[in-house]
Structure formats: C-alpha cells, structure tokens
C-alpha cells in the first residue's frame, strides 16, 4: 500500500484534527502543570467567595448541559450545584428515558442539545474517548465527567485540592492508590496529576486488577497494602469497578479480596497519625474499605464531595467565561488564605 493509499484507508477513516485541549477539559494527561495550579488556586478563591456569601455570577446567561450516559450521584449533582452557584442554568440529560433508547447516536444527541443554545457540555460515558470525540465536533467547551477506564479529570483535581487543603503542597507527598487500578479512570487521572505535581505515587492491588502495562504508570508498586500503608501521607482507596469487568475471573471471591487487599480496621491502624484517606465514592463498605476506616479520623471522603463544587466552579468558569474568571481573580480583595 502506498503512503497515499494508507491515509485514505477506509478502516482508518478521515483523520480529524485533534481537539484543542485548552478549550476543553478532556483529561489530566494533556493538562500543563501551570494550568492545574491555576485551577486549584481559582477553586480556592471561589470557595472563599462562597464562604463569604459573595459568589461572582460568572455563568449568568449561560446554559450548561449535563450529558450523563452512566450512573452518577456525586459528580452530576456537584456540576449542578456548581452551575447554579455561578448563576448559570442547567439542562440535565440522563440517557435512560431519552431518545438514546430509540437508537439516537451520541453525536446526534449532542448536536440537538446544542441547537438549544448551550454554552458548555459536561459528559460522562462508558466509552473511553467519547468526550474527545464530541470535542472534535462541537463548538463549545466539553468537560469530561468520566469516560470508561480512561480519565476523570475533575475527580483528580478535587482530590488534589483536598490534599493541598489538608497537607499543603503536593510535591514530595507519598500517595498510595489501593485497589482496582486497571479499570479506574480515577486512578489514571490521579496518577497523571500527582506525578506532574511532584508527588510520589505507589499503586497496590491484585495483579489481575493492575493494568497490563503497569510499568508505564511510572509508579512504585507494592505487593501488599501493609508494605506502604505506614509510610503513606495519603491513601486513596478505590471501588472495584464491577461494571467494567468479569470480577469472578479476576479475584477468587469478594471475601478473599477484602481479607488481602481491603482497608480493614487492622490495616487502618497502620496509618500515620496525620495521614489522610480519600475515596471517590460510591463506597463498597466491608469490601475495599471497612466502615470504621471509611468513617474514621483519617477519612476526608465528605470533604472531597464539598471540595468538588469549588473545583467544578473553577473548571466551568475557566472554560465558559475565562475573561470573567480572570477579572474576578485579579480584582477581588486579596486574602492571606488565597494562595498555598
Ligand atoms: C467514580 C467514577 O465514576 O469513576 N465516582 C465518582 O465520580 N465519584 C468512582 C467510581 O465509580 O468508583
């Protein structure tokens, strides 16, 4: 096959230009460190403005669409609260009960929603890469709220925000990510973000639940949680992604998983006094984590949920009204709490 033929191969299809990643939030892999810092600082400023009851109406007159093809409690509601706090209006789309059931494609659904004059699109989908696909076709910012195994960038940003609020800078912090790494978009986005910010990341889980190219993650690897729990500044426990695998083929049984890999009460006692525990939710109590640990003194699970609103406000404003956000950040009264 000549070079020319290769390009027009039917199998490959036409090559579309890559989406402009500065106009969207598709993942953390493409996000420069300076942009991550900017978003975390903007989230902090917006949180302080919420605490002071003076939230800038940065999304006034703007409509954001929540396009959720997968179940969600926290993420969908968090985007919803973020849009409303900034004075925007929201269109909530759930695939169940929509024309998706009649066979409408993702692109057709998105184009029809755009015809309703939206200014931003938040999408969660089981197919990795679907936010990137939409970003190539629509003229408004696309925000990835979780795509398959791939990325969940706003979760990683809110996790980073939570760590920074509690422990200060991320650089040098030891973070242990525990559980089903292979199927977790949360793990993937966090590994990208934490490594960019200079944290020391380690992963631990059953070999069958680590990605086949685990070396490419460039993280330390522990064979048992006990090896790294006593040294970790942050432990991030993950939910087993039952919906993305045949679990029975990966691990002999749930009880075996809990006894070897779960964050049991006994393992919880191995944590350093000031170590923090994160979990993106929803939690499988008694499986990946014991209720005593999930609700114990190290746990910041509910802080993560609260922090998610400020982070998503920053992300939405930065993409849908960047000038407004810039004006807010540069003209608001400076407070010593503003920067970390
Ligand atoms: C995560 C997700 O959807 O990837 N949930 C969330 O957004 N808080 C984690 C999970 O479902 O396990």
mmCIF file of C-alpha atoms and ligand atoms in Angstrom:
data_model
loop_
_atom_site.group_PDB
_atom_site.id
_atom_site.type_symbol
_atom_site.label_atom_id
_atom_site.label_comp_id
_atom_site.label_asym_id
_atom_site.label_seq_id
_atom_site.Cartn_x
_atom_site.Cartn_y
_atom_site.Cartn_z
ATOM 1 C CA UNK A 1 0.000 0.000 0.000
ATOM 2 C CA UNK A 2 1.417 3.409 -0.926
ATOM 3 C CA UNK A 3 1.632 6.174 1.643
ATOM 4 C CA UNK A 4 -1.243 7.998 -0.118
ATOM 5 C CA UNK A 5 -3.489 4.937 -0.054
ATOM 6 C CA UNK A 6 -2.706 4.376 3.588
ATOM 7 C CA UNK A 7 -4.024 7.812 4.531
ATOM 8 C CA UNK A 8 -7.380 7.326 2.843
ATOM 9 C CA UNK A 9 -7.816 3.759 4.124
ATOM 10 C CA UNK A 10 -11.483 3.029 4.774
ATOM 11 C CA UNK A 11 -10.548 1.302 8.005
ATOM 12 C CA UNK A 12 -8.829 4.369 9.354
ATOM 13 C CA UNK A 13 -11.401 6.831 8.057
ATOM 14 C CA UNK A 14 -10.734 10.543 7.630
ATOM 15 C CA UNK A 15 -8.313 11.970 10.144
ATOM 16 C CA UNK A 16 -9.956 14.709 12.171
ATOM 17 C CA UNK A 17 -7.845 17.416 13.767
ATOM 18 C CA UNK A 18 -7.107 16.749 17.446
ATOM 19 C CA UNK A 19 -9.344 18.774 19.757
ATOM 20 C CA UNK A 20 -7.829 21.970 21.153
ATOM 21 C CA UNK A 21 -7.200 20.792 24.721
ATOM 22 C CA UNK A 22 -7.038 24.342 26.078
ATOM 23 C CA UNK A 23 -10.726 24.861 25.148
ATOM 24 C CA UNK A 24 -11.931 21.676 26.854
ATOM 25 C CA UNK A 25 -11.138 19.557 29.897
ATOM 26 C CA UNK A 26 -10.749 16.078 28.450
ATOM 27 C CA UNK A 27 -8.164 14.649 30.800
ATOM 28 C CA UNK A 28 -5.204 15.403 33.026
ATOM 29 C CA UNK A 29 -2.632 13.784 30.714
ATOM 30 C CA UNK A 30 -2.681 16.841 28.409
ATOM 31 C CA UNK A 31 -3.036 19.472 31.113
ATOM 32 C CA UNK A 32 0.097 21.513 31.802
ATOM 33 C CA UNK A 33 1.168 21.761 35.450
ATOM 34 C CA UNK A 34 0.635 25.542 35.390
ATOM 35 C CA UNK A 35 -2.983 25.008 34.325
ATOM 36 C CA UNK A 36 -3.547 22.542 37.177
ATOM 37 C CA UNK A 37 -2.142 25.074 39.644
ATOM 38 C CA UNK A 38 -4.290 27.820 38.164
ATOM 39 C CA UNK A 39 -7.464 25.719 38.510
ATOM 40 C CA UNK A 40 -6.639 24.761 42.113
ATOM 41 C CA UNK A 41 -5.950 28.394 43.037
ATOM 42 C CA UNK A 42 -9.135 29.552 41.273
ATOM 43 C CA UNK A 43 -11.123 26.863 43.143
ATOM 44 C CA UNK A 44 -9.721 28.156 46.417
ATOM 45 C CA UNK A 45 -10.676 31.732 45.576
ATOM 46 C CA UNK A 46 -14.178 30.610 44.599
ATOM 47 C CA UNK A 47 -14.564 28.602 47.786
ATOM 48 C CA UNK A 48 -13.612 31.639 49.852
ATOM 49 C CA UNK A 49 -16.153 33.687 47.899
ATOM 50 C CA UNK A 50 -18.817 31.056 48.736
ATOM 51 C CA UNK A 51 -17.871 31.182 52.427
ATOM 52 C CA UNK A 52 -18.184 34.973 52.307
ATOM 53 C CA UNK A 53 -21.554 34.712 50.531
ATOM 54 C CA UNK A 54 -20.203 36.679 47.554
ATOM 55 C CA UNK A 55 -20.068 34.255 44.657
ATOM 56 C CA UNK A 56 -19.415 36.035 41.333
ATOM 57 C CA UNK A 57 -22.182 35.293 38.788
ATOM 58 C CA UNK A 58 -19.688 34.028 36.215
ATOM 59 C CA UNK A 59 -22.201 31.811 34.400
ATOM 60 C CA UNK A 60 -25.083 34.283 34.300
ATOM 61 C CA UNK A 61 -26.859 33.942 30.947
ATOM 62 C CA UNK A 62 -25.038 30.682 30.206
ATOM 63 C CA UNK A 63 -26.560 27.225 29.809
ATOM 64 C CA UNK A 64 -24.590 24.125 30.701
ATOM 65 C CA UNK A 65 -25.713 20.657 29.681
ATOM 66 C CA UNK A 66 -25.070 17.660 31.910
ATOM 67 C CA UNK A 67 -24.970 14.718 29.490
ATOM 68 C CA UNK A 68 -24.805 11.587 31.635
ATOM 69 C CA UNK A 69 -24.793 8.190 29.936
ATOM 70 C CA UNK A 70 -23.640 6.408 33.094
ATOM 71 C CA UNK A 71 -24.949 6.450 36.642
ATOM 72 C CA UNK A 72 -23.749 9.198 38.909
ATOM 73 C CA UNK A 73 -24.703 10.728 42.230
ATOM 74 C CA UNK A 74 -21.830 12.969 43.372
ATOM 75 C CA UNK A 75 -20.410 14.148 40.061
ATOM 76 C CA UNK A 76 -23.722 15.033 38.418
ATOM 77 C CA UNK A 77 -25.046 16.855 41.478
ATOM 78 C CA UNK A 78 -21.731 18.585 42.034
ATOM 79 C CA UNK A 79 -21.732 20.021 38.494
ATOM 80 C CA UNK A 80 -25.347 21.002 39.003
ATOM 81 C CA UNK A 81 -24.604 22.876 42.241
ATOM 82 C CA UNK A 82 -21.520 24.489 40.659
ATOM 83 C CA UNK A 83 -23.512 25.809 37.687
ATOM 84 C CA UNK A 84 -26.287 27.183 39.881
ATOM 85 C CA UNK A 85 -23.890 28.811 42.366
ATOM 86 C CA UNK A 86 -22.317 30.695 39.456
ATOM 87 C CA UNK A 87 -25.735 31.895 38.274
ATOM 88 C CA UNK A 88 -25.967 29.653 35.206
ATOM 89 C CA UNK A 89 -28.817 27.471 34.043
ATOM 90 C CA UNK A 90 -28.594 23.756 33.642
ATOM 91 C CA UNK A 91 -30.054 21.167 31.293
ATOM 92 C CA UNK A 92 -29.908 17.735 32.864
ATOM 93 C CA UNK A 93 -29.842 14.842 30.435
ATOM 94 C CA UNK A 94 -29.938 11.210 31.545
ATOM 95 C CA UNK A 95 -29.609 8.553 28.847
ATOM 96 C CA UNK A 96 -32.364 6.408 30.406
ATOM 97 C CA UNK A 97 -35.687 7.976 29.431
ATOM 98 C CA UNK A 98 -34.177 9.831 26.436
ATOM 99 C CA UNK A 99 -34.134 9.102 22.699
ATOM 100 C CA UNK A 100 -30.885 7.181 23.222
ATOM 101 C CA UNK A 101 -33.255 4.297 23.989
ATOM 102 C CA UNK A 102 -34.628 4.747 20.449
ATOM 103 C CA UNK A 103 -31.175 4.435 18.927
ATOM 104 C CA UNK A 104 -30.024 8.057 18.673
ATOM 105 C CA UNK A 105 -26.238 8.378 18.395
ATOM 106 C CA UNK A 106 -24.074 10.313 20.839
ATOM 107 C CA UNK A 107 -23.242 12.904 18.187
ATOM 108 C CA UNK A 108 -26.866 13.410 17.118
ATOM 109 C CA UNK A 109 -27.924 13.784 20.740
ATOM 110 C CA UNK A 110 -25.154 16.330 21.362
ATOM 111 C CA UNK A 111 -25.959 18.328 18.182
ATOM 112 C CA UNK A 112 -29.625 18.501 19.104
ATOM 113 C CA UNK A 113 -28.768 19.679 22.580
ATOM 114 C CA UNK A 114 -26.508 22.348 21.090
ATOM 115 C CA UNK A 115 -29.375 23.551 18.955
ATOM 116 C CA UNK A 116 -30.927 24.550 22.278
ATOM 117 C CA UNK A 117 -28.083 27.110 22.591
ATOM 118 C CA UNK A 118 -25.840 25.623 25.220
ATOM 119 C CA UNK A 119 -22.505 27.138 26.239
ATOM 120 C CA UNK A 120 -20.823 24.101 27.787
ATOM 121 C CA UNK A 121 -21.211 20.338 27.779
ATOM 122 C CA UNK A 122 -20.381 18.024 30.677
ATOM 123 C CA UNK A 123 -20.281 14.400 29.597
ATOM 124 C CA UNK A 124 -19.991 11.049 31.356
ATOM 125 C CA UNK A 125 -19.916 7.974 29.137
ATOM 126 C CA UNK A 126 -18.881 4.324 29.378
ATOM 127 C CA UNK A 127 -16.762 4.627 26.212
ATOM 128 C CA UNK A 128 -13.215 5.855 26.745
ATOM 129 C CA UNK A 129 -12.546 8.782 24.396
ATOM 130 C CA UNK A 130 -16.160 9.892 23.913
ATOM 131 C CA UNK A 131 -15.561 13.413 25.345
ATOM 132 C CA UNK A 132 -12.627 13.820 22.918
ATOM 133 C CA UNK A 133 -14.845 12.653 20.072
ATOM 134 C CA UNK A 134 -17.504 15.244 20.925
ATOM 135 C CA UNK A 135 -14.902 17.975 21.343
ATOM 136 C CA UNK A 136 -13.900 17.455 17.705
ATOM 137 C CA UNK A 137 -17.448 18.044 16.553
ATOM 138 C CA UNK A 138 -18.983 20.735 18.731
ATOM 139 C CA UNK A 139 -18.071 24.370 19.044
ATOM 140 C CA UNK A 140 -18.497 24.718 22.818
ATOM 141 C CA UNK A 141 -16.252 23.573 25.685
ATOM 142 C CA UNK A 142 -16.542 19.879 26.593
ATOM 143 C CA UNK A 143 -15.787 18.701 30.138
ATOM 144 C CA UNK A 144 -15.087 15.038 30.796
ATOM 145 C CA UNK A 145 -17.019 13.820 33.847
ATOM 146 C CA UNK A 146 -15.622 10.287 33.496
ATOM 147 C CA UNK A 147 -15.121 8.215 30.306
ATOM 148 C CA UNK A 148 -14.830 4.454 30.627
ATOM 149 C CA UNK A 149 -11.465 3.364 32.036
ATOM 150 C CA UNK A 150 -9.819 6.480 30.676
ATOM 151 C CA UNK A 151 -9.963 9.678 32.761
ATOM 152 C CA UNK A 152 -11.986 11.550 35.365
ATOM 153 C CA UNK A 153 -10.151 14.880 35.466
ATOM 154 C CA UNK A 154 -12.418 16.834 37.826
ATOM 155 C CA UNK A 155 -12.166 13.995 40.386
ATOM 156 C CA UNK A 156 -8.356 14.178 40.272
ATOM 157 C CA UNK A 157 -8.498 17.971 40.622
ATOM 158 C CA UNK A 158 -10.796 17.783 43.642
ATOM 159 C CA UNK A 159 -8.606 15.087 45.196
ATOM 160 C CA UNK A 160 -5.552 17.308 44.710
ATOM 161 C CA UNK A 161 -7.457 20.260 46.153
ATOM 162 C CA UNK A 162 -8.390 18.178 49.214
ATOM 163 C CA UNK A 163 -4.794 17.026 49.744
ATOM 164 C CA UNK A 164 -3.488 20.587 49.383
ATOM 165 C CA UNK A 165 -6.020 21.961 51.839
ATOM 166 C CA UNK A 166 -5.020 19.398 54.466
ATOM 167 C CA UNK A 167 -1.325 18.776 53.867
ATOM 168 C CA UNK A 168 -0.120 21.798 51.883
ATOM 169 C CA UNK A 169 1.876 21.320 48.674
ATOM 170 C CA UNK A 170 1.577 18.046 46.771
ATOM 171 C CA UNK A 171 5.279 17.850 45.933
ATOM 172 C CA UNK A 172 7.048 15.122 47.883
ATOM 173 C CA UNK A 173 3.846 13.638 49.364
ATOM 174 C CA UNK A 174 3.624 9.845 49.334
ATOM 175 C CA UNK A 175 0.317 8.729 47.854
ATOM 176 C CA UNK A 176 -0.761 5.085 47.885
ATOM 177 C CA UNK A 177 -3.560 4.181 45.453
ATOM 178 C CA UNK A 178 -5.176 0.949 46.534
ATOM 179 C CA UNK A 179 -7.491 -1.435 44.707
ATOM 180 C CA UNK A 180 -8.822 -1.869 41.178
ATOM 181 C CA UNK A 181 -6.288 0.275 39.326
ATOM 182 C CA UNK A 182 -6.830 -1.390 35.945
ATOM 183 C CA UNK A 183 -10.447 -0.295 35.497
ATOM 184 C CA UNK A 184 -10.282 3.019 37.334
ATOM 185 C CA UNK A 185 -10.399 6.337 35.493
ATOM 186 C CA UNK A 186 -9.959 7.966 38.909
ATOM 187 C CA UNK A 187 -6.605 6.217 39.389
ATOM 188 C CA UNK A 188 -5.440 7.152 35.901
ATOM 189 C CA UNK A 189 -6.269 10.868 36.237
ATOM 190 C CA UNK A 190 -4.807 10.988 39.729
ATOM 191 C CA UNK A 191 -1.565 9.320 38.693
ATOM 192 C CA UNK A 192 -1.108 11.865 35.885
ATOM 193 C CA UNK A 193 -1.890 14.789 38.161
ATOM 194 C CA UNK A 194 0.054 13.704 41.229
ATOM 195 C CA UNK A 195 3.170 12.852 39.228
ATOM 196 C CA UNK A 196 3.043 16.203 37.402
ATOM 197 C CA UNK A 197 2.857 17.948 40.761
ATOM 198 C CA UNK A 198 5.853 16.050 42.153
ATOM 199 C CA UNK A 199 4.077 13.607 44.500
ATOM 200 C CA UNK A 200 5.469 10.089 44.939
ATOM 201 C CA UNK A 201 2.760 7.714 43.787
ATOM 202 C CA UNK A 202 2.535 3.993 44.525
ATOM 203 C CA UNK A 203 -0.110 1.517 43.404
ATOM 204 C CA UNK A 204 -1.215 -1.664 45.122
ATOM 205 C CA UNK A 205 -3.841 -4.237 44.182
ATOM 206 C CA UNK A 206 -4.253 -7.811 42.992
ATOM 207 C CA UNK A 207 -2.032 -8.392 39.930
ATOM 208 C CA UNK A 208 -5.186 -9.112 37.904
ATOM 209 C CA UNK A 209 -6.511 -5.639 38.752
ATOM 210 C CA UNK A 210 -3.351 -3.770 37.780
ATOM 211 C CA UNK A 211 -3.106 -2.607 34.159
ATOM 212 C CA UNK A 212 -1.002 -4.902 31.933
ATOM 213 C CA UNK A 213 1.402 -2.010 31.289
ATOM 214 C CA UNK A 214 1.701 -1.137 34.995
ATOM 215 C CA UNK A 215 5.365 -0.164 34.461
ATOM 216 C CA UNK A 216 4.238 2.614 32.089
ATOM 217 C CA UNK A 217 2.462 4.307 35.003
ATOM 218 C CA UNK A 218 5.936 5.039 36.419
ATOM 219 C CA UNK A 219 4.693 4.451 39.969
ATOM 220 C CA UNK A 220 6.167 2.400 42.759
ATOM 221 C CA UNK A 221 4.318 -0.907 43.170
ATOM 222 C CA UNK A 222 3.533 -2.637 46.445
ATOM 223 C CA UNK A 223 2.543 -6.303 46.548
ATOM 224 C CA UNK A 224 0.643 -5.980 49.828
ATOM 225 C CA UNK A 225 -1.015 -2.900 51.377
ATOM 226 C CA UNK A 226 0.995 -3.425 54.607
ATOM 227 C CA UNK A 227 4.224 -2.603 52.742
ATOM 228 C CA UNK A 228 3.358 1.049 52.149
ATOM 229 C CA UNK A 229 0.468 1.955 54.471
ATOM 230 C CA UNK A 230 2.765 3.003 57.350
ATOM 231 C CA UNK A 231 4.686 5.436 55.106
ATOM 232 C CA UNK A 232 1.805 6.965 53.131
ATOM 233 C CA UNK A 233 0.751 10.590 53.598
ATOM 234 C CA UNK A 234 -2.356 9.909 51.525
ATOM 235 C CA UNK A 235 -4.184 6.631 50.941
ATOM 236 C CA UNK A 236 -6.671 6.606 48.093
ATOM 237 C CA UNK A 237 -8.952 3.570 48.189
ATOM 238 C CA UNK A 238 -10.840 2.703 45.005
ATOM 239 C CA UNK A 239 -14.139 0.996 44.340
ATOM 240 C CA UNK A 240 -13.967 -2.253 42.419
ATOM 241 C CA UNK A 241 -15.410 -1.414 39.010
ATOM 242 C CA UNK A 242 -17.737 -4.402 38.724
ATOM 243 C CA UNK A 243 -19.461 -2.891 35.712
ATOM 244 C CA UNK A 244 -16.242 -2.847 33.676
ATOM 245 C CA UNK A 245 -15.086 -6.449 34.101
ATOM 246 C CA UNK A 246 -15.962 -10.007 34.955
ATOM 247 C CA UNK A 247 -14.879 -9.815 38.599
ATOM 248 C CA UNK A 248 -15.147 -13.558 39.228
ATOM 249 C CA UNK A 249 -12.408 -14.063 36.632
ATOM 250 C CA UNK A 250 -10.051 -11.600 38.338
ATOM 251 C CA UNK A 251 -10.327 -12.450 42.032
ATOM 252 C CA UNK A 252 -11.440 -15.744 43.659
ATOM 253 C CA UNK A 253 -14.060 -14.114 45.885
ATOM 254 C CA UNK A 254 -15.124 -10.853 47.486
ATOM 255 C CA UNK A 255 -14.147 -12.112 50.933
ATOM 256 C CA UNK A 256 -10.675 -13.022 49.706
ATOM 257 C CA UNK A 257 -10.339 -9.566 48.178
ATOM 258 C CA UNK A 258 -11.430 -7.925 51.441
ATOM 259 C CA UNK A 259 -9.060 -10.004 53.538
ATOM 260 C CA UNK A 260 -5.951 -9.446 51.389
ATOM 261 C CA UNK A 261 -6.484 -6.034 49.788
ATOM 262 C CA UNK A 262 -9.239 -4.327 51.759
ATOM 263 C CA UNK A 263 -8.551 -1.414 54.073
ATOM 264 C CA UNK A 264 -9.627 -3.309 57.179
ATOM 265 C CA UNK A 265 -9.778 -1.815 60.666
ATOM 266 C CA UNK A 266 -6.450 -3.510 61.457
ATOM 267 C CA UNK A 267 -4.800 -2.064 58.345
ATOM 268 C CA UNK A 268 -6.324 1.324 59.149
ATOM 269 C CA UNK A 269 -4.288 1.270 62.383
ATOM 270 C CA UNK A 270 -1.090 1.158 60.305
ATOM 271 C CA UNK A 271 -1.720 4.676 59.000
ATOM 272 C CA UNK A 272 0.489 7.514 60.214
ATOM 273 C CA UNK A 273 -1.239 9.808 62.704
ATOM 274 C CA UNK A 274 -1.682 12.656 60.228
ATOM 275 C CA UNK A 275 -2.214 10.551 57.085
ATOM 276 C CA UNK A 276 -5.389 11.223 55.131
ATOM 277 C CA UNK A 277 -7.759 8.779 53.498
ATOM 278 C CA UNK A 278 -9.591 9.518 50.247
ATOM 279 C CA UNK A 279 -12.202 7.539 48.318
ATOM 280 C CA UNK A 280 -14.053 8.906 45.285
ATOM 281 C CA UNK A 281 -17.294 7.133 46.218
ATOM 282 C CA UNK A 282 -19.505 5.250 45.960
ATOM 283 C CA UNK A 283 -18.025 3.048 48.684
ATOM 284 C CA UNK A 284 -18.486 -0.706 48.890
ATOM 285 C CA UNK A 285 -18.439 -0.899 52.670
ATOM 286 C CA UNK A 286 -16.764 -4.006 54.005
ATOM 287 C CA UNK A 287 -15.171 -4.808 50.639
ATOM 288 C CA UNK A 288 -12.485 -2.294 49.674
ATOM 289 C CA UNK A 289 -12.806 -0.484 52.982
ATOM 290 C CA UNK A 290 -14.112 -1.207 56.463
ATOM 291 C CA UNK A 291 -16.840 1.190 57.706
ATOM 292 C CA UNK A 292 -14.705 2.053 60.768
ATOM 293 C CA UNK A 293 -11.953 3.301 58.459
ATOM 294 C CA UNK A 294 -14.297 4.943 55.955
ATOM 295 C CA UNK A 295 -15.880 6.982 58.763
ATOM 296 C CA UNK A 296 -12.769 7.199 60.927
ATOM 297 C CA UNK A 297 -10.499 10.115 61.848
ATOM 298 C CA UNK A 298 -8.313 9.879 58.716
ATOM 299 C CA UNK A 299 -11.225 9.990 56.296
ATOM 300 C CA UNK A 300 -11.833 13.077 54.132
ATOM 301 C CA UNK A 301 -14.466 11.418 51.958
ATOM 302 C CA UNK A 302 -17.124 14.059 52.596
ATOM 303 C CA UNK A 303 -14.621 16.922 52.297
ATOM 304 C CA UNK A 304 -13.874 15.577 48.814
ATOM 305 C CA UNK A 305 -17.547 15.947 47.928
ATOM 306 C CA UNK A 306 -17.735 19.525 49.253
ATOM 307 C CA UNK A 307 -14.473 20.498 47.561
ATOM 308 C CA UNK A 308 -15.761 19.117 44.267
ATOM 309 C CA UNK A 309 -18.180 22.029 43.937
ATOM 310 C CA UNK A 310 -15.486 24.727 44.127
ATOM 311 C CA UNK A 311 -13.251 22.783 41.743
ATOM 312 C CA UNK A 312 -16.041 22.340 39.199
ATOM 313 C CA UNK A 313 -16.967 26.020 39.500
ATOM 314 C CA UNK A 314 -13.353 26.859 38.621
ATOM 315 C CA UNK A 315 -13.302 24.445 35.681
ATOM 316 C CA UNK A 316 -16.635 25.670 34.281
ATOM 317 C CA UNK A 317 -15.779 29.365 34.664
ATOM 318 C CA UNK A 318 -12.292 28.898 33.190
ATOM 319 C CA UNK A 319 -13.722 27.356 30.014
ATOM 320 C CA UNK A 320 -17.072 29.089 29.575
ATOM 321 C CA UNK A 321 -16.185 32.574 30.868
ATOM 322 C CA UNK A 322 -12.376 32.819 31.082
ATOM 323 C CA UNK A 323 -12.360 36.639 30.938
ATOM 324 C CA UNK A 324 -14.889 36.871 33.765
ATOM 325 C CA UNK A 325 -12.840 34.476 35.890
ATOM 326 C CA UNK A 326 -9.677 36.450 35.170
ATOM 327 C CA UNK A 327 -11.377 39.698 36.215
ATOM 328 C CA UNK A 328 -12.703 38.061 39.393
ATOM 329 C CA UNK A 329 -9.291 36.670 40.318
ATOM 330 C CA UNK A 330 -7.420 39.880 39.625
ATOM 331 C CA UNK A 331 -9.829 42.390 41.146
ATOM 332 C CA UNK A 332 -11.163 40.623 44.223
ATOM 333 C CA UNK A 333 -9.791 41.661 47.595
ATOM 334 C CA UNK A 334 -6.678 39.632 48.408
ATOM 335 C CA UNK A 335 -6.813 37.435 51.464
ATOM 336 C CA UNK A 336 -3.840 35.716 53.073
ATOM 337 C CA UNK A 337 -5.785 32.434 52.656
ATOM 338 C CA UNK A 338 -5.910 32.889 48.859
ATOM 339 C CA UNK A 339 -2.743 31.036 47.906
ATOM 340 C CA UNK A 340 -0.954 27.960 49.021
HETATM 341 C C1 LIG B 1 -16.055 7.482 40.362
HETATM 342 C C2 LIG B 1 -16.347 7.263 38.896
HETATM 343 O O1 LIG B 1 -17.472 7.401 38.439
HETATM 344 O O2 LIG B 1 -15.385 6.969 38.211
HETATM 345 N N1 LIG B 1 -17.145 8.056 41.057
HETATM 346 C C3 LIG B 1 -17.214 9.418 41.139
HETATM 347 O O3 LIG B 1 -17.241 10.098 40.163
HETATM 348 N N2 LIG B 1 -17.218 9.957 42.359
HETATM 349 C C4 LIG B 1 -15.554 6.286 41.051
HETATM 350 C C5 LIG B 1 -16.358 5.026 40.991
HETATM 351 O O4 LIG B 1 -17.438 4.960 40.421
HETATM 352 O O5 LIG B 1 -15.871 4.064 41.554
#
